[in-house]
Coordinates of C-alpha atoms in Angstrom, one line a residue:
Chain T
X127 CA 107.1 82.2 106.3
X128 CA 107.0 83.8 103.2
X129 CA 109.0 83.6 99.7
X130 CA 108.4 84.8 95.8
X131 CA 110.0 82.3 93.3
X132 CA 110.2 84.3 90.4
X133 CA 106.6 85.8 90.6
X134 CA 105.7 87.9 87.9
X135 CA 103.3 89.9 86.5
X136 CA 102.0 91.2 82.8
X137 CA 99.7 93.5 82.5
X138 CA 99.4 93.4 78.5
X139 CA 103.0 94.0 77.3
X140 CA 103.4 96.1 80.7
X141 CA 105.6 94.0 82.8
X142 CA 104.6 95.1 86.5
X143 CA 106.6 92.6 88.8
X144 CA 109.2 91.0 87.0
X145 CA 110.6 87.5 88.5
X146 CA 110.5 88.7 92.0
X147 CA 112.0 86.7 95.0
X148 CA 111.1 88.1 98.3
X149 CA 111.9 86.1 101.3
X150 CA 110.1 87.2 104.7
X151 CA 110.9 85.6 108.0
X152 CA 108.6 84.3 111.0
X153 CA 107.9 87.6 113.3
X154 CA 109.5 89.7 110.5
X155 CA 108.4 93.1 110.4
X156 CA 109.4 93.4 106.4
X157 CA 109.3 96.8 104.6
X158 CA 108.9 97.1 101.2
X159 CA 110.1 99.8 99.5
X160 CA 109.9 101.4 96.3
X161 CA 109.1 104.5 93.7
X162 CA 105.2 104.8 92.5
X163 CA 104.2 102.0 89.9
X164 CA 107.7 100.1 90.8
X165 CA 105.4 97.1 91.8
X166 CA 104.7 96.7 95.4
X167 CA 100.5 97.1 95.0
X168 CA 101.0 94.5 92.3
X169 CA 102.8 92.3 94.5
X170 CA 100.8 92.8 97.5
X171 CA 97.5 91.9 95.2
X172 CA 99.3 88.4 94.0
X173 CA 99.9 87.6 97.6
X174 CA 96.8 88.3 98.7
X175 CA 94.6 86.9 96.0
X176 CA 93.0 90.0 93.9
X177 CA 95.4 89.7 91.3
X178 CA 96.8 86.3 89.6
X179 CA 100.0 86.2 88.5
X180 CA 101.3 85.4 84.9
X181 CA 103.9 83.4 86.1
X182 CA 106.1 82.4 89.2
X183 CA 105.1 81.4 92.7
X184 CA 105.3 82.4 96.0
X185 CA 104.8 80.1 99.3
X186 CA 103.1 81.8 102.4
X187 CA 102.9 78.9 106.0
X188 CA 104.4 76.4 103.5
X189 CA 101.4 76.6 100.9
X190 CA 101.7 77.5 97.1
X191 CA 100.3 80.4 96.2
X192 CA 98.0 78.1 94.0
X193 CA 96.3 77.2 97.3
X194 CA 95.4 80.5 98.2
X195 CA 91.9 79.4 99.5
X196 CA 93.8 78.0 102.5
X197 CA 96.6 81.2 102.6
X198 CA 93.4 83.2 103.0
X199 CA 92.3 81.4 106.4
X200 CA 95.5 82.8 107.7
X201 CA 96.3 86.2 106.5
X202 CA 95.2 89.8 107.1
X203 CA 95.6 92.3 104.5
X204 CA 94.8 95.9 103.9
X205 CA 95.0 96.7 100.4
X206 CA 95.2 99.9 99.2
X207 CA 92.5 101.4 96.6
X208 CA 89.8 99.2 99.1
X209 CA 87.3 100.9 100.3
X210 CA 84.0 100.3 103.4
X211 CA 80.5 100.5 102.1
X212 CA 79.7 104.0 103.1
X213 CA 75.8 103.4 104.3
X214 CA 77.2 100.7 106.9
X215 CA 78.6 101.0 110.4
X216 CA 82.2 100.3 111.7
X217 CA 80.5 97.6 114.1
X218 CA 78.4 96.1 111.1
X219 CA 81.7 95.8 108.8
X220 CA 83.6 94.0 111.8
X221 CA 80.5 91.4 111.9
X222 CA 80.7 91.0 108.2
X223 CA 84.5 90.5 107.3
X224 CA 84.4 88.4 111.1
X225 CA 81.8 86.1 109.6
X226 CA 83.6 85.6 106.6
X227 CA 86.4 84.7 108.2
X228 CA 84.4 81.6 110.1
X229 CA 83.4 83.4 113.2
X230 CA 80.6 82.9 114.5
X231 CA 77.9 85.6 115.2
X232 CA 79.3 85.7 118.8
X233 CA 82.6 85.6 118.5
X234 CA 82.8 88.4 115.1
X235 CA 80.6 91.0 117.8
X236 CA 83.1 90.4 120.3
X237 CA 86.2 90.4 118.3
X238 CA 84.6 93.7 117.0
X239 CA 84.7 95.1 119.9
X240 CA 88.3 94.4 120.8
X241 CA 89.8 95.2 117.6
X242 CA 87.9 98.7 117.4
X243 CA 88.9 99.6 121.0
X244 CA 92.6 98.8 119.4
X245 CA 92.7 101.1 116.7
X246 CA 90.3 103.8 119.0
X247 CA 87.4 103.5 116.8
X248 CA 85.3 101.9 119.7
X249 CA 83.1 105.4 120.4
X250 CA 82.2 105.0 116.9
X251 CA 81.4 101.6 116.0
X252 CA 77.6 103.1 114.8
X253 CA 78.9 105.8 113.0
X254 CA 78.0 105.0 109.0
X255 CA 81.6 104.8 107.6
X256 CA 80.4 107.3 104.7
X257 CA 80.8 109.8 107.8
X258 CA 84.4 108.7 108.6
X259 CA 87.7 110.7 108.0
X260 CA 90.4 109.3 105.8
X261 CA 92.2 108.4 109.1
X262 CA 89.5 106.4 110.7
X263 CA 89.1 104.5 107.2
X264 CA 92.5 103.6 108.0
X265 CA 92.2 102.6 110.9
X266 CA 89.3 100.3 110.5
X267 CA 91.5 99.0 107.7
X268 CA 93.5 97.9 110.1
X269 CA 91.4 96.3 112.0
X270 CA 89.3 94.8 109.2
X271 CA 93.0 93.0 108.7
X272 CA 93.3 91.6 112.0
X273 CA 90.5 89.6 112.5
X274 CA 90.4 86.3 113.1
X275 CA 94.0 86.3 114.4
X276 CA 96.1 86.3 111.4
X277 CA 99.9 84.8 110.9
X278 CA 100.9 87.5 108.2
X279 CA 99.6 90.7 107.9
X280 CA 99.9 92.3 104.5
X281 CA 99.5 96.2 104.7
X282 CA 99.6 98.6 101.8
X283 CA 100.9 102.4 102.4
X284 CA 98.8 101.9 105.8
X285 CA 99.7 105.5 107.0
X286 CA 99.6 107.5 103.9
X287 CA 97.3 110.4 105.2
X288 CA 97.2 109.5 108.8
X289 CA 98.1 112.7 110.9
X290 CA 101.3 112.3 112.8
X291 CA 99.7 111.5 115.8
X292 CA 98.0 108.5 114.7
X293 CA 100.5 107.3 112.2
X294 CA 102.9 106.8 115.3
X295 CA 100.3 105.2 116.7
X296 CA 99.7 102.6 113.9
X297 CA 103.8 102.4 114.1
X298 CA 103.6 101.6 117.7
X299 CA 100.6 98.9 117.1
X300 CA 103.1 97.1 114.5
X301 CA 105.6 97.0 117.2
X302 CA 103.0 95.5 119.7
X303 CA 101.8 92.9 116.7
X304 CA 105.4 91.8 116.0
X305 CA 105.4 91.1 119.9
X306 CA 102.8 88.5 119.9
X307 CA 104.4 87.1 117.0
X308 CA 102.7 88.3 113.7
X309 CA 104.6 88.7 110.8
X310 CA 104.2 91.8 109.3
X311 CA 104.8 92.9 105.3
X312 CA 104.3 96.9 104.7
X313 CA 104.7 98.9 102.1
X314 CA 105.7 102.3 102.1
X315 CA 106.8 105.4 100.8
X316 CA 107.7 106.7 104.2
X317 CA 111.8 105.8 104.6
X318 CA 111.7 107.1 108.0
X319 CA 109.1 104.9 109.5
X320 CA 110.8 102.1 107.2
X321 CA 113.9 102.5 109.7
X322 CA 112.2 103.0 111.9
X323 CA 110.3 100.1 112.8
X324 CA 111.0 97.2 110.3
X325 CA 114.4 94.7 110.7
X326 CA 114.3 93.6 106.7
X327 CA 113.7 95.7 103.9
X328 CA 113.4 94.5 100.4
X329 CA 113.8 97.2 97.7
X330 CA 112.1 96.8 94.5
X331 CA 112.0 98.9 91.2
X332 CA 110.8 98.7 88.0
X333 CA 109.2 95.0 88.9
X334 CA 112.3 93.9 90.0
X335 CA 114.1 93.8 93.2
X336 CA 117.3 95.5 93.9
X337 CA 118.4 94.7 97.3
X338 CA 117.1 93.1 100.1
X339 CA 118.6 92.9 103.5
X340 CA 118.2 93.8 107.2
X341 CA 118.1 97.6 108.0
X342 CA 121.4 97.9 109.3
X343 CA 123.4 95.9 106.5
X344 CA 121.2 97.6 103.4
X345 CA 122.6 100.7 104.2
X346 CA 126.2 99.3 103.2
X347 CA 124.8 98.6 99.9
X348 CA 126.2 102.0 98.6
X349 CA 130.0 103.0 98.2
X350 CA 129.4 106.4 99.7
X351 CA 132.2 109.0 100.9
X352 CA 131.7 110.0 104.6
X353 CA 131.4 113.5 104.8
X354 CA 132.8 115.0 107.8
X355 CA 132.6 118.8 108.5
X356 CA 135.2 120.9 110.8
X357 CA 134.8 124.0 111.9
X358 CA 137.7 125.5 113.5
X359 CA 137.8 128.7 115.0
X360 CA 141.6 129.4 113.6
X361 CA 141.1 127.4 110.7
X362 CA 144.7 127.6 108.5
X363 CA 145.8 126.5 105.4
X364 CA 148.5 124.8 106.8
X365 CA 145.6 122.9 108.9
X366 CA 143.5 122.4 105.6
X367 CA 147.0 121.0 103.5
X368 CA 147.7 118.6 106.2
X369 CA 143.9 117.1 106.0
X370 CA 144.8 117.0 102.2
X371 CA 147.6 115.0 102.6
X372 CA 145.9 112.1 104.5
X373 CA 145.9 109.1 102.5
X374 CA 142.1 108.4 103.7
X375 CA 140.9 112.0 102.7
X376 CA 139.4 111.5 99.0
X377 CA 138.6 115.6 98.6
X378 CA 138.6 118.8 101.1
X379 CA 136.7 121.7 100.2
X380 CA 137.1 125.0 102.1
X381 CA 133.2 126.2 103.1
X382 CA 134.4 129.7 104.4
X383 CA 137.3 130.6 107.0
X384 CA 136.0 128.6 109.9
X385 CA 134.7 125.5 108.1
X386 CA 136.0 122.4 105.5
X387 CA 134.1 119.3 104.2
X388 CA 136.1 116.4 104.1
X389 CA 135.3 113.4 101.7
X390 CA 136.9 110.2 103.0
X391 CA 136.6 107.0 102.4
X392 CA 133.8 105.3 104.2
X393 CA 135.6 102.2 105.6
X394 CA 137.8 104.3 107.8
X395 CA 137.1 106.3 110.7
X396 CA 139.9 108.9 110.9
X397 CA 137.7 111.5 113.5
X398 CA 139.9 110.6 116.3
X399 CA 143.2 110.5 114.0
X400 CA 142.0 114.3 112.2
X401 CA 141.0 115.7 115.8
X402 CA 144.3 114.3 117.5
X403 CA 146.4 115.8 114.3
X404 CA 144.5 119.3 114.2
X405 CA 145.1 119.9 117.8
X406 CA 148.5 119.5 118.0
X407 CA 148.8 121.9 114.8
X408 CA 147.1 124.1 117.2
X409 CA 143.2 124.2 115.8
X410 CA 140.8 125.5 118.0
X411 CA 138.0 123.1 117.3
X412 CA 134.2 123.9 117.7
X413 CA 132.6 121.3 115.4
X414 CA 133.3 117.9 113.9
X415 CA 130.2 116.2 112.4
X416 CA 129.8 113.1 110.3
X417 CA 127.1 112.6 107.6
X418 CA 126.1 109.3 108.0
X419 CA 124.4 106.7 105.4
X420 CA 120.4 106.4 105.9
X421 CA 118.0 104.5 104.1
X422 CA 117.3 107.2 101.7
X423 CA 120.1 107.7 99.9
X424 CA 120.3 103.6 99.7
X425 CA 116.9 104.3 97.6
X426 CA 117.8 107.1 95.9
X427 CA 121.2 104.8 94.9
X428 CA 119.3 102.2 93.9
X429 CA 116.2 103.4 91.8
X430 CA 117.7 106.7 90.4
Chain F
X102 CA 83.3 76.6 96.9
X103 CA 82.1 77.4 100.5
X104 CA 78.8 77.1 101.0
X105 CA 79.5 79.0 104.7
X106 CA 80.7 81.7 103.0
X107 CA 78.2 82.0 100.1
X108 CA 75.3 82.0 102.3
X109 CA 77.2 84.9 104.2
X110 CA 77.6 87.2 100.5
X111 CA 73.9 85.7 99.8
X112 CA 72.3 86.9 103.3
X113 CA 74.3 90.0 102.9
X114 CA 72.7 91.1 100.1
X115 CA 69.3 90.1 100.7
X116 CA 69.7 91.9 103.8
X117 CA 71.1 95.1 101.2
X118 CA 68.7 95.4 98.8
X119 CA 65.4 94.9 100.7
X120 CA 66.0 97.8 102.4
X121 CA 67.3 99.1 99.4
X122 CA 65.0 102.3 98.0
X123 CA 65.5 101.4 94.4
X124 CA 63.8 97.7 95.3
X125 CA 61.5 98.3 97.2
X126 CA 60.3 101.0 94.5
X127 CA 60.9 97.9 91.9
X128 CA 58.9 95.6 93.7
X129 CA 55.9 98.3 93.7
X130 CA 56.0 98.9 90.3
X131 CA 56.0 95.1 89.3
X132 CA 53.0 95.2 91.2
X133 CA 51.4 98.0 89.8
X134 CA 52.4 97.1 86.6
X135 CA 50.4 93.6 87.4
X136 CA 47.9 95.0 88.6
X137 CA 47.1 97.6 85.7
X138 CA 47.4 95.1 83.1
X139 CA 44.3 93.2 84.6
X140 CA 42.4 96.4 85.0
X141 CA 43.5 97.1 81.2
X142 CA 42.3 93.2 79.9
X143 CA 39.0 94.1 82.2
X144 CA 38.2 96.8 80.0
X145 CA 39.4 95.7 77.0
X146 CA 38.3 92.4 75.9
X147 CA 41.4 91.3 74.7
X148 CA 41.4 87.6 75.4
X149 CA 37.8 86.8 75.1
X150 CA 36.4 83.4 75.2
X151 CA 36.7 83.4 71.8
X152 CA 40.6 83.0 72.5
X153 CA 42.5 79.4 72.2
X154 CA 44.0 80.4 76.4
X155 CA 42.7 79.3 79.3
X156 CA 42.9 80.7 82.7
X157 CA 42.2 83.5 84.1
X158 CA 42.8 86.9 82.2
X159 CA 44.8 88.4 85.2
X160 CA 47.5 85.3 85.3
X161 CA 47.7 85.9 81.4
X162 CA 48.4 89.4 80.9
X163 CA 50.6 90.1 84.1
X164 CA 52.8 86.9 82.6
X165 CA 52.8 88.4 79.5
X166 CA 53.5 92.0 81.3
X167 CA 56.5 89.6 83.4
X168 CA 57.7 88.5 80.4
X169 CA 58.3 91.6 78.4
X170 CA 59.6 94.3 81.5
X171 CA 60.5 92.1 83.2
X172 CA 63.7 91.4 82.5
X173 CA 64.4 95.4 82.1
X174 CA 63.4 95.3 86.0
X175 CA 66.2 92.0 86.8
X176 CA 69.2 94.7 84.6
X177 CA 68.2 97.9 86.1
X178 CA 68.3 95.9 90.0
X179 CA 71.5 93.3 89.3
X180 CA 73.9 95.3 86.6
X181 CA 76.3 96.7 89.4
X182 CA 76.0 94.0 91.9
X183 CA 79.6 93.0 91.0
X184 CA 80.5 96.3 89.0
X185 CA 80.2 98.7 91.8
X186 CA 82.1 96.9 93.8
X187 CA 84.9 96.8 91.7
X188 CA 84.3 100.3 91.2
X189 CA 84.5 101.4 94.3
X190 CA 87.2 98.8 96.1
X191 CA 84.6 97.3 98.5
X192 CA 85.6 94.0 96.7
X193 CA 89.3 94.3 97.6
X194 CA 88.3 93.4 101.0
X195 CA 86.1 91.1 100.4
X196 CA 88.0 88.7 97.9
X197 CA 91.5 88.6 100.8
X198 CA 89.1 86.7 103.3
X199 CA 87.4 84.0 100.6
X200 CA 87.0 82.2 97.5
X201 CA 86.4 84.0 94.7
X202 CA 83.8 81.6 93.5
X203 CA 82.3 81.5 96.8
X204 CA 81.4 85.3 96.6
X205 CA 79.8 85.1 93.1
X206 CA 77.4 82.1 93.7
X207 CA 76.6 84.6 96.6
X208 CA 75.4 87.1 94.7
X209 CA 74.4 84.8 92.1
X210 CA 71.8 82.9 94.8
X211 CA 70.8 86.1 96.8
X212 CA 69.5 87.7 93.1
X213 CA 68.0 84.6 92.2
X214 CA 66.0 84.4 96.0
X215 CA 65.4 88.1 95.4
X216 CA 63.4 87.9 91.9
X217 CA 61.8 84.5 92.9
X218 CA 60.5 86.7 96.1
X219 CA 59.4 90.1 94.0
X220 CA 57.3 87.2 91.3
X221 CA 56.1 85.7 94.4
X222 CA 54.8 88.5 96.0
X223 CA 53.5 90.3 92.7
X224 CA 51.4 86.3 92.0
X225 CA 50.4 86.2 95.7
X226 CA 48.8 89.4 95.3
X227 CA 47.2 88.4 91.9
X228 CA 45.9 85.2 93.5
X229 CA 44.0 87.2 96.1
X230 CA 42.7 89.8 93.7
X231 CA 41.3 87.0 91.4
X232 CA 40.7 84.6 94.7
X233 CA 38.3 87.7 96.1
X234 CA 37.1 89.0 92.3
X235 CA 35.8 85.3 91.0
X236 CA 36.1 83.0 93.9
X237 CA 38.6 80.8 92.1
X238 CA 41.3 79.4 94.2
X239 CA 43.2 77.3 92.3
X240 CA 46.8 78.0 93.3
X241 CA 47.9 75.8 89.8
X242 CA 48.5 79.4 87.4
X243 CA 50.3 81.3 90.1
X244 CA 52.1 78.7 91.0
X245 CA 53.3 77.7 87.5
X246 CA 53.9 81.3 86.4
X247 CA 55.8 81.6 89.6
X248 CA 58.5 79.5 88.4
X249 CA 58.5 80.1 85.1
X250 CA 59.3 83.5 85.9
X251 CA 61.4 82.7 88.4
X252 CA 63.7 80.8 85.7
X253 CA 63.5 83.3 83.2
X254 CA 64.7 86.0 85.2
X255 CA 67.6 83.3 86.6
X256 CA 68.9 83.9 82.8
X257 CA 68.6 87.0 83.0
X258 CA 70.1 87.5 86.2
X259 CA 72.9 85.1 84.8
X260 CA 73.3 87.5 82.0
X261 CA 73.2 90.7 83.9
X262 CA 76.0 89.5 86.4
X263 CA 78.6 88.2 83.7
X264 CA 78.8 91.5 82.6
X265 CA 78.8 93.0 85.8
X266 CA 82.0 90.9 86.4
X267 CA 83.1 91.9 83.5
X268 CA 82.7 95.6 83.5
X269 CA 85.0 98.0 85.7
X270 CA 82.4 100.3 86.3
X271 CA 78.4 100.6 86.8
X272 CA 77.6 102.5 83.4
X273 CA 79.5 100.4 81.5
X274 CA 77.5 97.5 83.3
X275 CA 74.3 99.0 82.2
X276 CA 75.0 100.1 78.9
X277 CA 76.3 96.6 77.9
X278 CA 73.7 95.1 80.1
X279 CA 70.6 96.7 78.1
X280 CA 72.8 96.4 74.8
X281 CA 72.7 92.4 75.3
X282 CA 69.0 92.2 76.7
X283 CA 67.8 94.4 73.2
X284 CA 70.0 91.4 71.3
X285 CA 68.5 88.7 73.5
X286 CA 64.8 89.7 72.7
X287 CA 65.3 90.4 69.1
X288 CA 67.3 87.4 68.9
X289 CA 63.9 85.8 70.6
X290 CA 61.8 86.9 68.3
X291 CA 63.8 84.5 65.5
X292 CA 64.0 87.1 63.4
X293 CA 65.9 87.1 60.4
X294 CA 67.4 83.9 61.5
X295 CA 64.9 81.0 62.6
X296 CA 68.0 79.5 64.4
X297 CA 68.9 82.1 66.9
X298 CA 65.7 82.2 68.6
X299 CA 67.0 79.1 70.3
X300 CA 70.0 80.7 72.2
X301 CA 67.7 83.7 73.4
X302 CA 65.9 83.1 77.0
X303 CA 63.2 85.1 75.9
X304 CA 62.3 82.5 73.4
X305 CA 62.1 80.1 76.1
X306 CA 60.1 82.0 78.6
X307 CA 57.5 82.5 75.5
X308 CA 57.1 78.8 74.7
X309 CA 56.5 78.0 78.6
X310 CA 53.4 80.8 78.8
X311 CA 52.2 79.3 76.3
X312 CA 52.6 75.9 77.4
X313 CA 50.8 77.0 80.6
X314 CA 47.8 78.5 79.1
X315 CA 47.4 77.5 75.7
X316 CA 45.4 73.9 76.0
X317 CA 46.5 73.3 72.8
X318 CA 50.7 73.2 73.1
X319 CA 52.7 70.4 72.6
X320 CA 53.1 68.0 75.5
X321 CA 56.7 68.5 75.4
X322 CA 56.9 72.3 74.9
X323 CA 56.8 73.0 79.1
X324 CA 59.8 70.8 79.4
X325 CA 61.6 72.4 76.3
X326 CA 60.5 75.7 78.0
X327 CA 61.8 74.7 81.2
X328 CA 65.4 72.2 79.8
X329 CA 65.8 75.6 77.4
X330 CA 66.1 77.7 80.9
X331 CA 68.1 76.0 83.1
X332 CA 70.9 75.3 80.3
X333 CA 71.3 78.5 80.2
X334 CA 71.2 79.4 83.9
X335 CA 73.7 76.6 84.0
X336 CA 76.1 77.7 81.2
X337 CA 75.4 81.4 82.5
X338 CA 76.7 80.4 86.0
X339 CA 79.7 78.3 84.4
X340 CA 81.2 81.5 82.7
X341 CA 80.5 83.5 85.7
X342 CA 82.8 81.5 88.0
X343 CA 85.1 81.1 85.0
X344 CA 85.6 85.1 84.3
X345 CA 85.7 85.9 88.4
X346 CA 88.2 83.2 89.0
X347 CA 90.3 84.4 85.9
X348 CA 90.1 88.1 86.7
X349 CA 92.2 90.4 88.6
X350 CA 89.9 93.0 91.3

């Protein structure tokens, strides 16, 4: 659907995207990640045709980047730093980007309509934009991108200021998109709704990317401990020696007389093996928790 | 290029600026402005019979009144056509949905109907003042002013909108804008160097009033007037697609 060969990016001597290869699948719902100025506004222009790249490729529906006239006919995108002219309405906006996007007069009103009752801007299609919150903005942003029914859908930091509410929302209508089989790229800051809706993520920093995967295998990118807490009621140190002298258990540090962290290796699971052992020394369990690996400190790993 | 979607940016900002404030207040003060310099050569004789023009007084000094403001009007209307759009990000959602070029022959087309339509009205009105005043209605000066006005303001509409493209915000548009019109017209003037005169529109639209009321030009000076004009419309409107399709919004 989508791939980078080596695209890059000079701003001056200021390499922003650095020989960057992306790949994005049909019906993907791709997230990319990464710290401020690692890249991913940069990239997002290149694909979308604001910025030209200094060198490097990318193919979007089999075409070359170099025909980005036709890539146009095809994609939505909502960059960020893009803004509405403030003195027109939602409805006249939707008519405009609708036309030039080959609809007809007909067809951009009506398409207007749907996509404004979609993101729940329909009560105000006459409002002047000027008069719109930062959330509505986005929202129209949204459905600016969707227009004329578009394969790929390229949003920037979509829900950065979007209340909770409506951010959810905007999650849930990404969801609903991937269903009728748009492919979408979004960049974010937020981990959480990284994991929480996107199947690939692609990682990049300082111009370059450092890991790209699906969800569930990036977060084996990192050779973390598991850190498992007990808390015993009659916690010993003939209980705490024995956890000591597990081969799996890397480090064991005493919290306070009812509680120990346990480092272990990651690739083991010894819960059962530490509850079965602790028992029959007599432990009078009331807590056994594992940290587990999430997204962020794959980011943090990677871009520290 | 599409034409589809040029006509689109074109209608679009047509359908802006005439209910723009700032135009419609243009478009009243080219007509005042047209208006007071025929009043002004009423009461002061200044082109007399004894005078090497021809034509009626109120076609001469409101080209000549065209000429000189005019292209302070076509700066102060067309500087941030591209500028503020950059400046603001409008432009980032525009450029996603079509070809770059096709949005600034757009603009490019929509300015160029939109001064064509100020001259026009400002000469219609002129041709009824002087059609009422002397019962004279030979349409052949407002016509011919018409376009040569409508040309010379194409250059400097070509002028204005290459640095618009180039700028990254309106001020600096306008300052640079003004900078190169002050160049242009001194350039026009051929002073100091005989040469530059030639590379300067104003030079052009100069030789063409003349050429339109001065009996005695050369035969050939309306089409050097004209051929002067239109290369630099076209070379203006070269470099404009040149620096928007090399660009980054």
């Amino acid at each position: 659907m989508l791939e980078t060969k080596n695209l890059t990016k000079n701003f001056g001597k200021f390499v922003a995207v650095d020989n960057l290869n992306i790949h994005v699948q049909k019906g993907d719902i791709y997230g990319f990640l990464g710290p401020n100025g690692a890249g991913k506004t940069t990239t997002i222009g290149m694909l979308s045709g604001l910025i030209r790249p200094t060198n490097g490729t990318a193919t979007i529906n089999d075409l070359e980047l170099s025909d980005i006239n036709n890539i146009k006919k095809n994609i939505g995108v909502f960059p960020q730093e893009s803004n509405f002219y403030p003195d027109r309405s939602a409805k006249d906006h939707m008519i405009l980007y609708g036309s030039l996007k080959g609809l007809n007069k007909i067809q951009a009103l009506s398409e207007s309509v749907r996509l404004l009752l979609l993101v729940g801007l329909n009560e105000s299609e006459d409002v002047k934009v000027g008069n719109f919150s930062h959330g509505m903005k986005k929202r129209l942003g949204i459905a600016q991108a969707l227009i004329g029914n578009p394969d790929l859908l390229i949003l920037d930091e979509i829900t950065n200021g979007l209340d909770p509410l409506w951010a959810k929302q905007v999650r849930d209508l990404i969801t609903e998109l991937q269903k009728d089989g748009i492919t979408i790229i979004f960049s974010s800051h937020n981990l959480f709704e990284i994991q929480q809706i996107c199947n690939r993520v692609g990682i990049i920093h300082k111009g370059q990317l450092v890991a790209e995967d699906s969800i569930d295998r990036i977060q084996n990118y990192i050779e973390a401990d598991s850190i498992i807490t007990i808390g015993i009621y009659n916690l010993s140190s003939e209980m705490v020696e024995w956890i000591k002298q597990k081969k799996e258990t890397k480090k064991v540090k005493q919290m306070n007389e009812n509680k120990v962290l346990v480092y272990a290796d990651s690739k083991y699971d010894i819960k059962p093996d530490i509850i079965h052992g602790l028992v029959s020394l007599g432990a009078n369990i009331f807590e056994l928790s594992e940290k587990s690996r999430s997204l962020e400190d794959v980011f943090i790993h990677l871009t520290k | 290029m599409s034409l589809n979607e040029s006509s689109i940016i074109c209608k679009d900002l047509l359908r802006n600026e005439l209910r723009n404030t700032r135009v419609i207040v243009t478009i009243s003060m080219f007509v005042i402005l047209s208006l007071l310099s025929i009043y002004a050569s009423s009461i002061i004789p200044l082109l007399t019979s004894k005078s090497e023009m021809s034509g009626n007084i109120g076609y001469i000094t409101s080209n000549l009144a065209l000429l000189l403001l005019g292209p302070v009007f076509v700066i102060a209307l067309s500087h941030d056509v591209v500028s503020r759009e950059i400046e603001t990000g409008t432009i980032r959602l525009i450029i996603p949905k079509i070809q770059r070029s096709s949005f600034i022959i757009g603009k490019f087309i929509g300015l160029n109907i939109l001064f064509s339509l100020i001259i026009g009205i400002v000469f219609m009105m002129i041709y009824l003042y002087v059609a009422i005043s002397t019962q004279t209605y030979t349409p052949t000066y407002p016509v011919a002013s018409w376009l040569l006005l409508t040309l010379y303001f194409g250059c400097f509409v070509g002028l204005s909108l290459i640095i618009s493209s180039l700028a990254e915000n309106s001020s600096t548009a306008l300052v640079m804008s003004f900078a190169a019109l002050v160049i242009l017209m001194v350039c026009g003037t051929g002073f100091k160097f005989e040469l530059l005169k030639y590379l300067s529109p104003a030079w052009y639209g100069f030789i063409g009033f003349d050429a339109i009321f001065n009996p005695k030009a050369a035969d050939l000076q309306i089409v050097r007037s004209i051929g002067g004009m239109l290369v630099w419309i076209a070379s203006s409107f070269g470099s404009l697609i040149f620096i928007v399709n090399r660009r980054d919004f």
